[in-house]
Amino acid sequence: MTDTAAAALALGDDALVLSHRLGEWAGHAPVLEEEVALANIALDLLGQARVLLSMAGDEDELAYLREERAFRNTQLVEQPNGDFAHTIARQLFFSTYQLLLHTQLAATDSPFAPLAAKAVKEVAYHQDHAEQWTLRLGDGTDESHARMQRAVDALWRFTGELFQPVPALPVDWQKIQETWTARVTDVLGRAGLAVPAGPQTGAWSAGAGRQGLHTESFGRMLAEMQHLHRSHPGASW
Amino acid sequence: MATAAPQHQAAGTRPDQAADLGEAGFQAVFDAAVAADERIEPRDWMPDAYRATLVRQIAQHAHSEIIGMQPEANWITRAPSLRRKAILMAKVQDEAGHGLYLYSAAETLGTSRDELLDKLHSGRQKYSSIFNYPTLTWADVGAIGWLVDGAAITNQVPLCRCSYGPYARAMVRVCKEESFHQRQGYELLLALSRGTEAQHAMAQDAVDRWWWPSLMMFGPPDDESAHSAQSMVWKIKRHSNDELRQRFVDICVPQAESLGLTLPDPELRWNEERGHHDFGPIDWTEFKEVLKGNGPCNEQRITQRRRAHEEGAWVREAAAAHAAKHSTKATTHEGRAA
């Protein structure tokens, strides 16, 4: 596999898996407006995933016929939805990263530039949505503050992986990490939330997901996602 | 209700004229407006019973959109291709949007979304009986698009001309998106019908299970329909239940043929004399059982809706608390500036 295809897979898997997680919210959101918003974000991400996976091969083969160890998404995006605060914390961390990454990519002459130019517009909306909710929950009631802090703390150790350089992406990873840290610190501060003191990676090295090492819930997610497609080999839908 | 409150003007009259009319006068102006196919708007005078009927109907319609998200959302995580997954997500999102338009339309009549949701959650208001059926296979997503959305459109297109303006305008937007969903459902079934043997069988099974419940969506037969006559006079309703049901059957028969699927009714045949298809009897006992809460999914649907609402309470409270703090700050700031 070429470096470009490998990079397309990494970014495509991030978008595909996070889109799937957001799709699980349909019919369960706390308010109708969030049914619309979460589905909207999920759709944007799925659209990105389809473009990216198609750069690496056949989108459906890649989505439905690879096993867990072949997926290259970061562990952050596969984390279960948890409560609304967990979903928002995951969105804040990921959308801030995606916005910085795609803003840089859009300005390059890499094959990812056209996708990145389109994605930046979508992701800016996702980042705004996550930021607004982080402020509301962090600076809302005592309960929402506590839940938001727990969510930020729980997901913090998955954020380091985001800055593991992906070969073939001509971006300044250190700059992305610095800007990400500054922005997330700013949002958390305005929400009255503490930036977690713990490490941004777990005991396993950063980049585990990118190497196909995932967390336990991911296999179950794939089982559900792939079941129907795998039950009808060769069928078209 | 203060029916003749000064801010309520009779349809088509200026406030200075309306002030002198009195209750009977308002009624006459209202009747004339309806007869002339004019639109009644939120600030116009309207009979209490007209207002109550509309609140009930629009609320039930809104509730159906949001409960109706469940049977389809059941397949989002299992959709068999990324294209189908995107289509299904977009559809479920549209349904939430339809719910929002419709709650807004209902709110113009002096109720609130919170109040209506309370009534849904406590079982005091209903939603369409069709959503109490389970989606057992992927083909059900197609059958819902083709048959359930098809029946909904047949019901709703005439509502675009409903006498109450906000409802009619909401229906124009809803119907555009619904027809898109219906075509997608048809196309999904077509792909299955022309696919492998197993896919074809899956499509046929889904149509077999959804056909009769779809026909029930038009409501009880005309001679048993409690609200029909009054709703027709008020031009909330434009056609009878049986007329719309017949129209739907006539549309579906040739579509089923092009799909290469059969409809599960041995009595279904063209009647040259009537210029319509005859069809077999509907199992109204089943319909009544489902309406009473004894359908396959009544309990599950309402439980999930209540749970989403209850588990989201802290989020809504946080948003309200944050907004209150924010608006206090803004006011204080303006105060200082002044």
Coordinates of C-alpha atoms in Angstrom, one line a residue:
Chain A
M1 CA 0.0 0.0 0.0
T2 CA 1.3 3.4 -0.9
D3 CA 1.8 6.0 1.8
T4 CA -1.0 8.1 0.3
A5 CA -3.4 5.1 0.4
A6 CA -2.3 4.4 4.0
A7 CA -2.9 8.0 5.0
A8 CA -6.3 8.0 3.3
L9 CA -7.2 5.0 5.3
A10 CA -6.1 6.5 8.6
L11 CA -8.1 9.7 8.0
G12 CA -11.0 7.8 6.4
D13 CA -11.2 5.3 9.3
D14 CA -11.3 8.2 11.8
A15 CA -14.2 9.8 10.0
L16 CA -16.0 6.5 9.4
V17 CA -15.8 5.3 13.0
L18 CA -16.8 8.6 14.6
S19 CA -19.7 8.9 12.1
H20 CA -20.9 5.5 13.2
R21 CA -20.7 6.4 16.9
L22 CA -22.7 9.6 16.3
G23 CA -25.2 7.5 14.3
E24 CA -25.9 5.5 17.4
W25 CA -27.4 8.7 18.9
A26 CA -30.3 8.8 16.5
G27 CA -33.5 8.7 18.5
H28 CA -31.7 9.1 21.8
A29 CA -30.6 12.7 21.8
P30 CA -31.5 15.0 24.8
V31 CA -33.4 17.5 22.6
L32 CA -34.7 17.4 19.0
E33 CA -32.2 20.1 17.9
E34 CA -29.4 17.7 18.9
E35 CA -31.0 14.9 16.9
V36 CA -30.6 17.1 13.9
A37 CA -27.1 18.4 14.8
L38 CA -25.5 15.0 15.7
A39 CA -27.0 13.4 12.6
N40 CA -25.7 16.3 10.5
I41 CA -22.2 15.9 11.9
A42 CA -22.3 12.2 11.4
L43 CA -23.3 12.7 7.8
D44 CA -20.5 15.2 7.1
L45 CA -18.0 12.7 8.6
L46 CA -19.5 9.8 6.6
G47 CA -19.1 11.9 3.4
Q48 CA -15.5 12.6 4.2
A49 CA -15.0 8.9 5.0
R50 CA -16.4 7.9 1.6
V51 CA -14.1 10.2 -0.3
L52 CA -11.0 9.1 1.7
L53 CA -11.7 5.3 1.6
S54 CA -12.3 5.6 -2.2
M55 CA -8.8 7.1 -2.4
A56 CA -7.5 3.9 -0.8
G57 CA -9.8 1.3 -2.7
D58 CA -13.4 0.3 -2.7
E59 CA -15.3 2.1 0.1
D60 CA -17.6 -0.8 1.0
E61 CA -14.9 -3.5 0.9
L62 CA -12.7 -1.4 3.1
A63 CA -15.5 -0.5 5.6
Y64 CA -17.2 -3.9 5.7
L65 CA -14.7 -6.5 5.0
R66 CA -11.6 -5.5 7.1
E67 CA -11.2 -6.9 10.5
E68 CA -10.5 -5.0 13.6
R69 CA -6.7 -5.3 13.4
A70 CA -6.7 -3.7 9.9
F71 CA -8.5 -0.5 10.9
R72 CA -6.3 2.5 11.3
N73 CA -8.5 5.0 13.2
T74 CA -7.3 6.6 16.4
Q75 CA -8.6 5.1 19.6
L76 CA -10.3 8.4 20.5
V77 CA -13.0 8.1 17.8
E78 CA -14.0 4.5 18.7
Q79 CA -14.7 5.3 22.3
P80 CA -18.3 4.6 23.2
N81 CA -20.7 7.5 23.3
G82 CA -21.2 7.4 27.0
D83 CA -23.4 10.3 28.2
F84 CA -23.8 13.5 26.3
A85 CA -20.8 15.0 28.0
H86 CA -18.6 12.2 26.8
T87 CA -19.8 12.6 23.3
I88 CA -19.2 16.3 23.4
A89 CA -15.7 15.9 24.9
R90 CA -14.8 13.5 22.1
Q91 CA -16.2 15.9 19.6
L92 CA -14.3 18.8 21.0
F93 CA -11.0 17.0 21.0
F94 CA -11.5 15.5 17.6
S95 CA -13.0 18.4 15.7
T96 CA -10.4 20.8 17.0
Y97 CA -7.7 18.4 15.7
Q98 CA -9.5 17.9 12.4
L99 CA -9.9 21.6 11.8
L100 CA -6.2 22.2 12.3
L101 CA -5.2 19.3 10.2
H102 CA -7.5 20.0 7.3
T103 CA -6.7 23.8 7.4
Q104 CA -3.0 22.9 6.9
L105 CA -3.8 20.1 4.3
A106 CA -6.0 22.5 2.3
A107 CA -3.0 24.7 1.7
T108 CA -0.7 22.0 0.3
D109 CA -0.5 20.4 -3.1
S110 CA -1.1 16.9 -1.7
P111 CA -3.9 14.7 -3.1
F112 CA -5.8 15.5 0.2
A113 CA -6.0 19.2 -0.5
P114 CA -9.4 19.2 -2.3
L115 CA -11.1 17.0 0.4
A116 CA -9.5 19.1 3.1
A117 CA -10.7 22.4 1.6
K118 CA -14.3 21.0 1.7
A119 CA -13.9 19.4 5.1
V120 CA -12.6 22.6 6.7
K121 CA -16.0 24.2 6.3
E122 CA -17.8 21.2 7.8
V123 CA -15.4 20.7 10.6
A124 CA -15.5 24.4 11.6
Y125 CA -19.2 23.9 12.3
H126 CA -18.5 20.7 14.3
Q127 CA -15.9 22.5 16.3
D128 CA -18.2 25.4 17.1
H129 CA -21.0 22.9 18.1
A130 CA -18.6 21.1 20.4
E131 CA -17.2 24.3 21.9
Q132 CA -20.6 25.8 22.6
W133 CA -21.8 22.6 24.3
T134 CA -18.6 22.4 26.3
L135 CA -19.3 25.9 27.6
R136 CA -22.9 25.2 28.3
L137 CA -22.1 21.9 30.2
G138 CA -19.0 23.1 31.9
D139 CA -20.6 26.4 33.0
G140 CA -24.2 25.1 33.4
T141 CA -25.3 23.3 36.5
D142 CA -23.2 21.5 39.2
E143 CA -24.2 18.2 37.7
S144 CA -23.4 19.2 34.1
H145 CA -20.0 20.6 35.3
A146 CA -19.1 17.4 37.1
R147 CA -20.2 15.2 34.1
M148 CA -18.2 17.4 31.6
Q149 CA -15.1 17.3 33.8
R150 CA -15.4 13.5 34.1
A151 CA -15.7 13.2 30.4
V152 CA -12.7 15.4 29.7
D153 CA -10.7 13.5 32.2
A154 CA -11.7 10.1 30.8
L155 CA -10.9 10.9 27.2
W156 CA -7.7 12.9 27.8
R157 CA -5.4 9.9 27.5
F158 CA -6.6 9.2 24.0
T159 CA -5.7 12.6 22.7
G160 CA -1.9 12.1 22.3
E161 CA -2.4 9.7 19.5
L162 CA -3.9 12.5 17.3
F163 CA -0.5 14.1 16.9
Q164 CA 1.3 10.9 15.9
P165 CA 2.6 11.9 12.4
V166 CA 0.9 10.1 9.5
P167 CA 3.3 9.6 6.6
A168 CA 2.3 11.3 3.4
L169 CA 0.5 14.1 5.1
P170 CA 2.7 17.2 4.5
V171 CA 1.7 19.0 7.7
D172 CA 3.6 20.4 10.7
W173 CA 2.5 18.0 13.4
Q174 CA 4.2 19.9 16.2
K175 CA 2.4 23.0 15.2
I176 CA -0.9 21.1 15.2
Q177 CA -0.3 19.8 18.7
E178 CA 0.7 23.2 20.0
T179 CA -2.3 25.0 18.5
W180 CA -4.6 22.2 19.6
T181 CA -3.4 22.4 23.2
A182 CA -3.8 26.1 23.2
R183 CA -7.3 26.0 21.8
V184 CA -8.6 23.2 24.0
T185 CA -7.0 24.8 27.1
D186 CA -8.8 28.0 26.2
V187 CA -12.2 26.4 25.7
L188 CA -11.9 24.3 28.9
G189 CA -10.8 27.4 30.8
R190 CA -13.8 29.4 29.6
A191 CA -16.0 26.5 30.6
G192 CA -14.6 26.6 34.1
L193 CA -13.1 23.1 33.5
A194 CA -9.6 21.9 34.5
V195 CA -7.1 20.7 31.9
P196 CA -6.4 17.1 33.0
A197 CA -3.0 16.7 34.6
G198 CA -2.5 13.1 33.4
P199 CA -0.6 11.9 30.4
Q200 CA -2.2 12.2 26.9
T201 CA -1.4 8.6 26.2
G202 CA -2.0 5.3 28.0
A203 CA 0.5 2.6 28.9
W204 CA 0.7 1.5 25.3
S205 CA 2.6 3.8 23.0
A206 CA 0.8 6.6 21.3
G207 CA -0.4 5.6 17.8
A208 CA -1.8 2.2 18.8
G209 CA -5.0 2.7 16.8
R210 CA -3.1 3.8 13.8
Q211 CA -1.2 0.5 14.0
G212 CA -4.4 -1.5 14.3
L213 CA -4.4 -2.0 18.1
H214 CA -7.8 -1.0 19.3
T215 CA -9.9 -0.9 22.5
E216 CA -12.3 -3.7 23.4
S217 CA -15.5 -2.0 22.5
F218 CA -14.4 -1.5 18.9
G219 CA -14.7 -5.1 17.8
R220 CA -18.3 -5.1 19.0
M221 CA -19.0 -2.0 17.1
L222 CA -17.6 -3.5 13.9
A223 CA -19.6 -6.7 14.4
E224 CA -22.8 -4.7 14.3
M225 CA -21.6 -2.5 11.5
Q226 CA -20.5 -5.3 9.2
H227 CA -22.9 -8.1 10.1
L228 CA -25.4 -7.6 7.3
H229 CA -22.9 -6.9 4.6
R230 CA -20.9 -10.0 5.5
S231 CA -24.0 -12.2 5.6
H232 CA -24.6 -11.6 1.9
P233 CA -21.2 -12.1 0.2
G234 CA -20.9 -10.4 -3.1
A235 CA -24.4 -8.9 -3.0
S236 CA -25.0 -5.3 -4.1
W237 CA -27.2 -3.0 -2.2
Chain B
M1 CA -60.2 31.0 26.1
A2 CA -60.9 34.7 25.4
T3 CA -62.2 34.1 22.0
A4 CA -62.9 37.7 21.2
A5 CA -59.8 39.1 22.7
P6 CA -58.9 42.4 21.0
Q7 CA -55.7 41.1 19.5
H8 CA -57.5 38.3 17.8
Q9 CA -58.9 39.6 14.6
A10 CA -61.3 37.7 12.4
A11 CA -59.8 36.4 9.2
G12 CA -59.8 38.9 6.4
T13 CA -61.1 41.8 8.6
R14 CA -59.4 44.8 9.9
P15 CA -59.2 45.1 13.7
D16 CA -61.6 48.1 13.8
Q17 CA -64.2 46.2 11.9
A18 CA -63.7 43.1 13.9
A19 CA -64.2 44.9 17.2
D20 CA -67.8 45.5 16.5
L21 CA -68.6 42.0 15.3
G22 CA -69.1 40.0 18.5
E23 CA -68.8 36.2 18.7
A24 CA -71.4 35.4 16.0
G25 CA -69.8 37.9 13.7
F26 CA -66.4 36.4 14.2
Q27 CA -67.8 33.0 13.5
A28 CA -69.4 34.3 10.3
V29 CA -66.2 35.9 9.1
F30 CA -64.3 32.7 9.9
D31 CA -66.8 30.5 8.0
A32 CA -66.6 32.9 5.0
A33 CA -62.8 32.8 5.0
V34 CA -62.8 29.0 5.1
A35 CA -65.5 28.8 2.4
A36 CA -63.4 31.1 0.2
D37 CA -60.3 28.9 0.6
E38 CA -58.5 31.6 2.5
R39 CA -55.9 30.7 5.1
I40 CA -56.5 31.1 8.8
E41 CA -53.5 32.6 10.5
P42 CA -52.4 32.4 14.2
R43 CA -53.8 35.8 15.2
D44 CA -57.1 35.3 13.5
W45 CA -60.2 34.4 15.5
M46 CA -61.1 30.7 15.2
P47 CA -63.6 28.4 16.9
D48 CA -62.2 26.7 20.0
A49 CA -63.0 23.3 18.6
Y50 CA -61.1 24.2 15.4
R51 CA -58.1 25.2 17.5
A52 CA -58.3 22.0 19.6
T53 CA -58.7 19.8 16.5
L54 CA -55.6 21.3 14.9
V55 CA -53.5 21.1 18.1
R56 CA -54.5 17.4 18.4
Q57 CA -53.8 16.6 14.7
I58 CA -50.5 18.6 14.4
A59 CA -49.2 17.3 17.7
Q60 CA -50.0 13.7 16.7
H61 CA -48.3 14.4 13.4
A62 CA -45.2 15.8 15.1
H63 CA -45.1 12.9 17.5
S64 CA -45.3 10.5 14.6
E65 CA -42.2 12.1 13.0
I66 CA -40.1 11.7 16.2
I67 CA -41.3 8.2 17.2
G68 CA -41.0 7.3 13.5
M69 CA -37.2 7.9 13.8
Q70 CA -36.9 4.8 15.9
P71 CA -37.8 1.9 13.6
E72 CA -35.4 3.3 10.9
A73 CA -32.7 4.4 13.3
N74 CA -32.7 0.7 14.3
W75 CA -30.8 0.0 11.1
I76 CA -28.4 3.0 10.9
T77 CA -25.6 1.1 12.5
R78 CA -26.2 -2.0 10.3
A79 CA -26.8 -0.4 6.9
P80 CA -25.1 -2.7 4.4
S81 CA -23.3 0.0 2.3
L82 CA -21.9 3.4 3.1
R83 CA -24.2 5.0 0.5
R84 CA -27.3 3.4 2.1
K85 CA -26.1 4.4 5.5
A86 CA -25.8 8.1 4.4
I87 CA -29.2 8.0 2.8
L88 CA -30.8 6.5 6.0
M89 CA -29.0 9.0 8.3
A90 CA -30.2 11.9 6.2
K91 CA -33.7 10.6 6.3
V92 CA -33.8 10.2 10.0
Q93 CA -32.4 13.7 10.4
D94 CA -35.1 15.0 8.1
E95 CA -37.7 13.4 10.3
A96 CA -36.3 15.2 13.4
G97 CA -36.5 18.4 11.3
H98 CA -40.2 17.6 10.4
G99 CA -40.9 17.1 14.1
L100 CA -39.4 20.6 14.7
Y101 CA -41.5 22.3 12.0
L102 CA -44.7 20.6 13.2
Y103 CA -44.1 21.5 16.9
S104 CA -43.6 25.1 15.8
A105 CA -46.8 25.0 13.8
A106 CA -48.6 23.6 16.8
E107 CA -47.1 26.3 19.0
T108 CA -48.7 29.0 16.9
L109 CA -52.0 27.8 18.3
G110 CA -51.0 28.6 21.9
T111 CA -49.5 25.4 23.1
S112 CA -45.8 24.6 23.7
R113 CA -43.5 21.8 22.6
D114 CA -42.8 20.9 26.2
E115 CA -46.5 20.6 26.9
L116 CA -47.0 18.4 23.8
L117 CA -44.0 16.2 24.6
D118 CA -45.4 15.7 28.1
K119 CA -48.7 14.5 26.6
L120 CA -46.9 12.1 24.3
H121 CA -44.8 10.7 27.1
S122 CA -47.8 10.3 29.4
G123 CA -49.9 8.6 26.6
R124 CA -52.4 11.4 26.4
Q125 CA -51.6 12.1 22.8
K126 CA -51.0 9.5 20.1
Y127 CA -48.7 9.0 17.2
S128 CA -49.3 7.0 14.1
S129 CA -50.0 3.3 14.7
I130 CA -47.6 2.2 12.0
F131 CA -44.5 3.0 14.1
N132 CA -45.6 0.3 16.5
Y133 CA -44.4 -2.4 14.1
P134 CA -40.8 -3.6 14.3
T135 CA -38.1 -3.3 11.6
L136 CA -36.9 -6.9 11.4
T137 CA -34.7 -6.8 8.3
W138 CA -32.9 -4.3 6.2
A139 CA -35.6 -4.5 3.6
D140 CA -38.0 -3.1 6.1
V141 CA -36.2 0.2 5.7
G142 CA -37.2 0.1 2.0
A143 CA -40.7 -1.0 2.7
I144 CA -41.1 1.9 5.1
G145 CA -39.8 4.3 2.5
W146 CA -42.0 3.0 -0.3
L147 CA -45.2 2.1 1.6
V148 CA -45.3 4.1 4.8
D149 CA -43.9 7.3 3.4
G150 CA -46.1 6.7 0.3
A151 CA -49.2 6.5 2.5
A152 CA -48.0 9.5 4.5
I153 CA -47.6 11.6 1.3
T154 CA -51.0 10.5 0.0
N155 CA -52.4 11.8 3.3
Q156 CA -50.2 14.9 3.5
V157 CA -50.3 16.4 0.0
P158 CA -53.9 17.5 0.4
L159 CA -52.8 19.1 3.8
C160 CA -50.6 21.5 1.8
R161 CA -54.0 23.2 1.1
C162 CA -55.3 22.9 4.7
S163 CA -57.2 26.0 5.9
Y164 CA -54.7 26.6 8.7
G165 CA -51.7 28.6 7.2
P166 CA -48.8 27.5 9.5
Y167 CA -49.8 23.8 9.1
A168 CA -50.2 24.0 5.3
R169 CA -46.8 25.7 4.9
A170 CA -45.1 23.1 7.1
M171 CA -46.6 20.4 5.0
V172 CA -45.2 21.9 1.8
R173 CA -41.7 21.5 3.2
V174 CA -42.4 18.1 4.7
C175 CA -43.9 16.7 1.5
K176 CA -40.9 17.7 -0.6
E177 CA -38.6 15.8 1.6
E178 CA -41.0 12.9 2.0
S179 CA -41.3 12.3 -1.7
F180 CA -37.5 12.1 -1.8
H181 CA -37.5 9.5 0.9
Q182 CA -40.2 7.5 -0.8
R183 CA -38.2 7.3 -4.0
Q184 CA -35.2 6.2 -2.1
G185 CA -37.2 3.5 -0.4
Y186 CA -38.5 2.3 -3.7
E187 CA -35.1 2.3 -5.1
L188 CA -33.8 0.3 -2.1
L189 CA -36.4 -2.3 -2.7
L190 CA -35.7 -2.4 -6.4
A191 CA -32.0 -3.2 -5.7
L192 CA -33.0 -6.0 -3.4
S193 CA -35.7 -7.3 -5.7
R194 CA -33.2 -7.5 -8.5
G195 CA -30.4 -8.8 -6.3
T196 CA -29.7 -12.3 -5.0
E197 CA -32.4 -14.7 -4.2
A198 CA -32.0 -14.0 -0.5
Q199 CA -32.3 -10.3 -1.1
H200 CA -35.4 -10.7 -3.2
A201 CA -37.0 -12.9 -0.5
M202 CA -36.1 -10.3 2.1
A203 CA -37.8 -7.6 0.1
Q204 CA -40.9 -9.7 -0.5
D205 CA -41.2 -10.6 3.2
A206 CA -40.9 -6.9 4.2
V207 CA -43.7 -5.9 1.7
D208 CA -45.8 -8.7 3.0
R209 CA -45.5 -7.4 6.6
W210 CA -45.9 -3.7 5.9
W211 CA -48.7 -3.7 3.3
W212 CA -51.7 -4.0 5.6
P213 CA -50.4 -1.7 8.4
S214 CA -49.8 0.9 5.6
L215 CA -53.4 0.7 4.5
M216 CA -54.4 1.2 8.1
M217 CA -52.5 4.5 8.2
F218 CA -55.5 6.2 6.4
G219 CA -57.5 5.6 9.6
P220 CA -60.8 3.9 10.2
P221 CA -63.4 3.5 7.4
D222 CA -65.4 6.6 6.6
D223 CA -68.5 5.5 8.5
E224 CA -66.5 5.0 11.7
S225 CA -64.3 8.1 11.5
A226 CA -65.1 10.4 14.4
H227 CA -63.6 13.6 13.3
S228 CA -63.8 13.4 9.6
A229 CA -67.0 15.3 8.8
Q230 CA -66.1 18.3 10.9
S231 CA -62.6 18.4 9.6
M232 CA -63.8 18.3 6.0
V233 CA -66.1 21.3 6.7
W234 CA -63.2 23.2 8.2
K235 CA -61.0 22.2 5.3
I236 CA -58.4 20.7 7.6
K237 CA -59.1 17.5 5.7
R238 CA -59.8 17.5 2.0
H239 CA -60.6 13.9 1.2
S240 CA -62.1 11.0 3.2
N241 CA -60.0 8.2 4.7
D242 CA -61.4 5.6 2.2
E243 CA -60.9 7.9 -0.8
L244 CA -57.2 8.4 0.1
R245 CA -56.8 4.7 0.9
Q246 CA -58.2 3.8 -2.6
R247 CA -55.9 6.3 -4.2
F248 CA -52.9 4.8 -2.5
V249 CA -53.8 1.2 -3.5
D250 CA -54.3 2.4 -7.1
I251 CA -50.8 4.0 -7.1
C252 CA -49.1 1.0 -5.4
V253 CA -50.3 -1.8 -7.6
P254 CA -48.4 -0.9 -10.7
Q255 CA -45.4 0.1 -8.6
A256 CA -45.3 -3.3 -7.0
E257 CA -45.4 -4.8 -10.5
S258 CA -42.4 -2.8 -11.6
L259 CA -40.6 -3.8 -8.4
G260 CA -41.2 -7.4 -9.3
L261 CA -42.9 -7.9 -5.9
T262 CA -46.4 -9.0 -5.0
L263 CA -48.9 -7.5 -2.6
P264 CA -50.2 -9.9 0.1
D265 CA -53.9 -9.6 -0.9
P266 CA -55.6 -12.4 -2.9
E267 CA -58.6 -10.2 -3.5
L268 CA -56.7 -7.4 -5.1
R269 CA -57.8 -6.9 -8.7
W270 CA -58.7 -4.2 -11.2
N271 CA -62.4 -3.3 -11.3
E272 CA -63.1 -2.0 -14.7
E273 CA -66.5 -0.6 -13.7
R274 CA -65.2 1.4 -10.8
G275 CA -62.0 2.4 -12.5
H276 CA -60.2 1.3 -9.3
H277 CA -58.6 -1.7 -7.7
D278 CA -60.8 -3.7 -5.4
F279 CA -59.0 -5.0 -2.3
G280 CA -59.6 -7.3 0.6
P281 CA -60.9 -6.5 4.0
I282 CA -58.6 -4.8 6.5
D283 CA -58.2 -6.4 10.0
W284 CA -59.6 -3.6 12.0
T285 CA -59.3 -5.7 15.2
E286 CA -55.5 -5.5 14.8
F287 CA -55.7 -1.8 14.1
K288 CA -57.7 -1.2 17.3
E289 CA -55.3 -3.4 19.4
V290 CA -52.3 -1.4 18.1
L291 CA -54.1 1.9 18.9
K292 CA -54.9 0.7 22.4
G293 CA -51.2 0.1 23.0
N294 CA -51.1 -3.6 22.3
G295 CA -49.0 -3.5 19.1
P296 CA -45.7 -5.3 18.8
C297 CA -43.6 -2.2 19.8
N298 CA -45.9 0.3 21.6
E299 CA -44.2 -0.2 24.9
Q300 CA -40.7 -0.2 23.5
R301 CA -41.2 3.0 21.4
I302 CA -42.6 5.1 24.2
T303 CA -40.1 3.8 26.7
Q304 CA -37.2 4.8 24.5
R305 CA -38.7 8.2 23.9
R306 CA -39.2 8.8 27.6
R307 CA -35.8 7.5 28.4
A308 CA -34.1 9.9 25.9
H309 CA -36.1 12.7 27.4
E310 CA -35.3 11.8 31.0
E311 CA -31.7 11.1 30.4
G312 CA -31.4 14.4 28.5
A313 CA -32.9 16.4 31.3
W314 CA -29.6 17.4 32.8
V315 CA -28.4 18.6 29.4
R316 CA -31.4 20.8 28.9
E317 CA -31.1 22.1 32.5
A318 CA -27.4 22.9 31.8
A319 CA -28.3 24.8 28.7
A320 CA -31.0 26.8 30.5
A321 CA -28.7 27.5 33.4
H322 CA -25.9 28.6 31.1
A323 CA -28.3 30.8 29.1
A324 CA -29.6 32.4 32.3
K325 CA -26.1 33.2 33.5
H326 CA -25.1 34.5 30.1
S327 CA -28.2 36.8 29.8
T328 CA -27.7 38.1 33.3
K329 CA -24.2 39.1 32.4
A330 CA -25.3 40.7 29.2
T331 CA -28.0 42.7 31.0
T332 CA -25.5 43.8 33.7
H333 CA -23.1 44.8 31.0
E334 CA -25.8 46.8 29.1
G335 CA -26.8 48.4 32.4
R336 CA -23.3 49.6 33.0
A337 CA -23.0 50.9 29.5
A338 CA -26.1 52.9 30.0

